[in-house]
Amino acid sequence: MPAPPTAMDLVLTHRSELISYARRIVGSHSTAEDVVQEAYLKYWAHAGAGDDRPEQISEPVGYLYRIVRNLAFDWHRRPARTLTSTVSSEILATYPSQDASPEMDAMWRQELAAVQSVIDSLPERTRMAFEMHRLGGKTMQEVADHLEISVTRVHQMIKQVLMKCALHLEKLEHNEHDTSVRENAPEKKRGSRV
């Protein structure tokens, strides 16, 4: 019987797929990377982190996907985005700190607020369809059955929300860029022709 893959091998082999999977839930590539990193730490801690207490996991890939899915959904529920609170300090001590800069943190909060404002402005059924599918992990068929509409309509509703969010974020990005361009431009004095 071949030896089970190590946590590192497993994550490295499936990293891009895990990030794509997490991104579909959390909506952000950088957040998805954080979720996958946290999943690796949880898997590593649970699977035995070496020879001291190895635990046999029958479906390691499926188990890792389940960890990623649960962490991604937890990401939306936690008010303070600290995924590492349940991981032992010994594991974390072996990794360098990668705290976000205050500017990046502010930018992420602004983007999250922009997306939340779009979601808050949606009609009730559209918001419900979006939240059930993208945040609740329900299939489009399950959403359609719950709302008593067609799967095609559910797909249209979710696509509409995603496009609104993307447009809102794009406007936000352009406004930030325009502001930084104006801040760097030389000041023009009142009454001056230059």
Coordinates of C-alpha atoms in Angstrom, one line a residue:
M1 CA 0.0 0.0 0.0
P2 CA 1.5 3.4 -1.0
A3 CA 2.2 5.9 1.7
P4 CA -0.5 8.6 2.0
P5 CA 0.6 12.0 0.6
T6 CA 2.1 14.5 3.0
A7 CA 0.0 17.6 3.7
M8 CA 2.5 19.7 1.7
D9 CA 2.4 17.4 -1.3
L10 CA -1.4 17.3 -1.2
V11 CA -1.7 21.1 -1.1
L12 CA 1.0 21.8 -3.7
T13 CA -0.6 19.3 -6.1
H14 CA -4.1 20.7 -5.8
R15 CA -3.3 24.4 -4.8
S16 CA -4.6 26.1 -8.0
E17 CA -7.9 24.0 -7.9
L18 CA -8.3 24.7 -4.2
I19 CA -7.8 28.5 -4.7
S20 CA -10.3 28.5 -7.6
Y21 CA -12.8 26.5 -5.5
A22 CA -12.4 28.9 -2.5
R23 CA -12.6 32.0 -4.8
R24 CA -16.0 30.9 -6.1
I25 CA -17.2 31.1 -2.5
V26 CA -15.4 34.1 -1.1
G27 CA -15.2 36.2 -4.3
S28 CA -11.6 37.3 -4.0
H29 CA -8.4 35.7 -5.2
S30 CA -6.3 36.9 -2.3
T31 CA -8.9 35.8 0.3
A32 CA -9.0 32.4 -1.4
E33 CA -5.3 32.1 -1.1
D34 CA -5.6 32.9 2.6
V35 CA -8.3 30.3 3.0
V36 CA -6.2 27.6 1.2
Q37 CA -3.2 28.5 3.5
E38 CA -5.4 28.1 6.5
A39 CA -6.8 24.8 5.2
Y40 CA -3.2 23.5 4.8
L41 CA -2.5 24.4 8.4
K42 CA -5.7 22.8 9.7
Y43 CA -5.1 19.7 7.5
W44 CA -1.4 19.5 8.7
A45 CA -2.5 19.8 12.4
H46 CA -5.2 17.2 12.0
A47 CA -3.2 14.7 9.9
G48 CA -0.4 14.5 12.4
A49 CA 2.2 17.1 11.4
G50 CA 4.9 14.5 11.4
D51 CA 5.4 11.2 13.2
D52 CA 4.2 12.1 16.6
R53 CA 0.4 11.5 16.1
P54 CA -0.4 10.7 12.5
E55 CA -4.0 10.1 11.7
Q56 CA -5.2 8.0 8.8
I57 CA -7.5 10.0 6.4
S58 CA -9.3 7.8 3.9
E59 CA -10.0 10.5 1.3
P60 CA -7.3 13.2 1.9
V61 CA -8.3 15.3 -1.2
G62 CA -12.0 15.3 -0.4
Y63 CA -11.1 16.1 3.2
L64 CA -9.0 19.0 2.2
Y65 CA -11.7 20.4 -0.1
R66 CA -14.2 20.1 2.8
I67 CA -11.8 22.1 5.0
V68 CA -11.5 24.8 2.3
R69 CA -15.2 25.0 1.8
N70 CA -15.9 25.3 5.6
L71 CA -13.2 27.9 6.0
A72 CA -14.5 29.9 3.0
F73 CA -18.0 30.0 4.5
D74 CA -16.6 30.9 7.9
W75 CA -14.8 33.8 6.2
H76 CA -18.2 35.4 5.6
R77 CA -19.5 34.8 9.1
R78 CA -16.6 36.2 11.0
P79 CA -16.6 39.9 11.8
A80 CA -12.9 40.1 12.3
R81 CA -11.2 38.3 9.5
T82 CA -8.7 36.3 11.7
L83 CA -8.8 32.7 10.3
T84 CA -5.7 31.7 12.3
S85 CA -7.2 32.0 15.7
T86 CA -7.8 28.2 16.1
V87 CA -4.4 27.1 14.8
S88 CA -1.7 26.4 17.4
S89 CA 1.0 28.9 17.9
E90 CA 3.7 26.3 17.4
I91 CA 2.6 25.8 13.8
L92 CA 2.3 29.5 13.1
A93 CA 5.8 30.1 14.6
T94 CA 7.3 28.2 11.7
Y95 CA 5.9 30.6 9.1
P96 CA 6.8 34.2 8.5
S97 CA 4.2 36.9 9.2
Q98 CA 2.4 38.2 6.1
D99 CA 0.1 40.8 7.7
A100 CA -1.6 43.1 5.2
S101 CA -0.5 46.7 5.2
P102 CA -3.0 49.3 6.6
E103 CA -3.6 50.5 3.1
M104 CA -4.4 47.0 1.8
D105 CA -6.7 46.4 4.8
A106 CA -8.5 49.7 4.1
M107 CA -8.8 48.8 0.4
W108 CA -10.3 45.4 1.2
R109 CA -12.7 46.9 3.7
Q110 CA -13.8 49.5 1.1
E111 CA -14.3 46.7 -1.6
L112 CA -16.3 44.6 0.9
A113 CA -18.5 47.6 1.8
A114 CA -19.0 48.3 -2.0
V115 CA -20.1 44.7 -2.6
Q116 CA -22.3 44.7 0.5
S117 CA -24.0 47.9 -0.7
V118 CA -24.8 46.2 -4.0
I119 CA -26.2 43.1 -2.2
D120 CA -28.3 45.3 0.1
S121 CA -29.8 47.1 -2.8
L122 CA -31.0 43.9 -4.6
P123 CA -34.7 42.8 -4.8
E124 CA -35.4 40.3 -2.0
R125 CA -35.6 37.2 -4.3
T126 CA -32.5 38.1 -6.2
R127 CA -30.6 38.7 -3.0
M128 CA -31.9 35.4 -1.6
A129 CA -30.9 33.5 -4.7
F130 CA -27.4 35.0 -4.7
E131 CA -26.8 34.3 -1.0
M132 CA -28.2 30.8 -1.1
H133 CA -26.0 29.9 -4.1
R134 CA -22.8 31.9 -3.6
L135 CA -22.6 32.0 0.2
G136 CA -24.8 29.1 1.2
G137 CA -23.4 26.5 -1.2
K138 CA -26.8 25.5 -2.6
T139 CA -27.0 24.3 -6.2
M140 CA -28.9 26.4 -8.7
Q141 CA -31.5 23.6 -8.8
E142 CA -32.0 23.8 -5.0
V143 CA -32.3 27.6 -5.2
A144 CA -34.8 27.3 -8.1
D145 CA -36.9 24.7 -6.1
H146 CA -36.8 26.9 -3.0
L147 CA -37.9 30.1 -4.9
E148 CA -40.2 28.2 -7.3
I149 CA -38.5 29.5 -10.4
S150 CA -36.5 28.0 -13.2
V151 CA -32.8 27.2 -13.0
T152 CA -32.3 29.5 -16.0
R153 CA -33.8 32.4 -14.0
V154 CA -31.6 31.6 -11.0
H155 CA -28.6 31.7 -13.3
Q156 CA -29.7 35.0 -14.7
M157 CA -30.2 36.5 -11.3
I158 CA -26.8 35.4 -10.0
K159 CA -25.1 36.6 -13.1
Q160 CA -26.8 40.0 -12.8
V161 CA -25.6 40.3 -9.2
L162 CA -22.0 39.4 -10.1
M163 CA -22.0 41.9 -12.9
K164 CA -23.4 44.6 -10.7
C165 CA -20.7 43.9 -8.1
A166 CA -17.9 43.9 -10.8
L167 CA -19.2 47.2 -12.1
H168 CA -19.4 48.7 -8.7
L169 CA -15.8 47.6 -7.9
E170 CA -14.6 48.9 -11.2
K171 CA -16.1 52.3 -10.5
L172 CA -14.5 52.2 -7.0
E173 CA -11.1 51.4 -8.5
H174 CA -11.4 54.2 -11.1
N175 CA -12.4 56.7 -8.4
E176 CA -9.4 55.8 -6.3
H177 CA -7.1 56.1 -9.4
D178 CA -8.6 59.5 -10.3
T179 CA -8.2 60.7 -6.7
S180 CA -4.6 59.7 -6.6
V181 CA -3.9 61.4 -10.0
R182 CA -5.5 64.6 -8.7
E183 CA -3.6 64.4 -5.5
N184 CA -0.3 64.2 -7.4
A185 CA -1.1 67.0 -9.8
P186 CA 0.3 70.5 -9.1
E187 CA -2.0 72.8 -7.3
K188 CA -3.5 75.6 -9.3
K189 CA -3.9 78.9 -7.5
R190 CA -7.2 80.7 -7.6
G191 CA -7.4 83.2 -10.4
S192 CA -4.3 81.8 -12.0
R193 CA -4.4 81.0 -15.7
V194 CA -1.9 78.2 -15.4

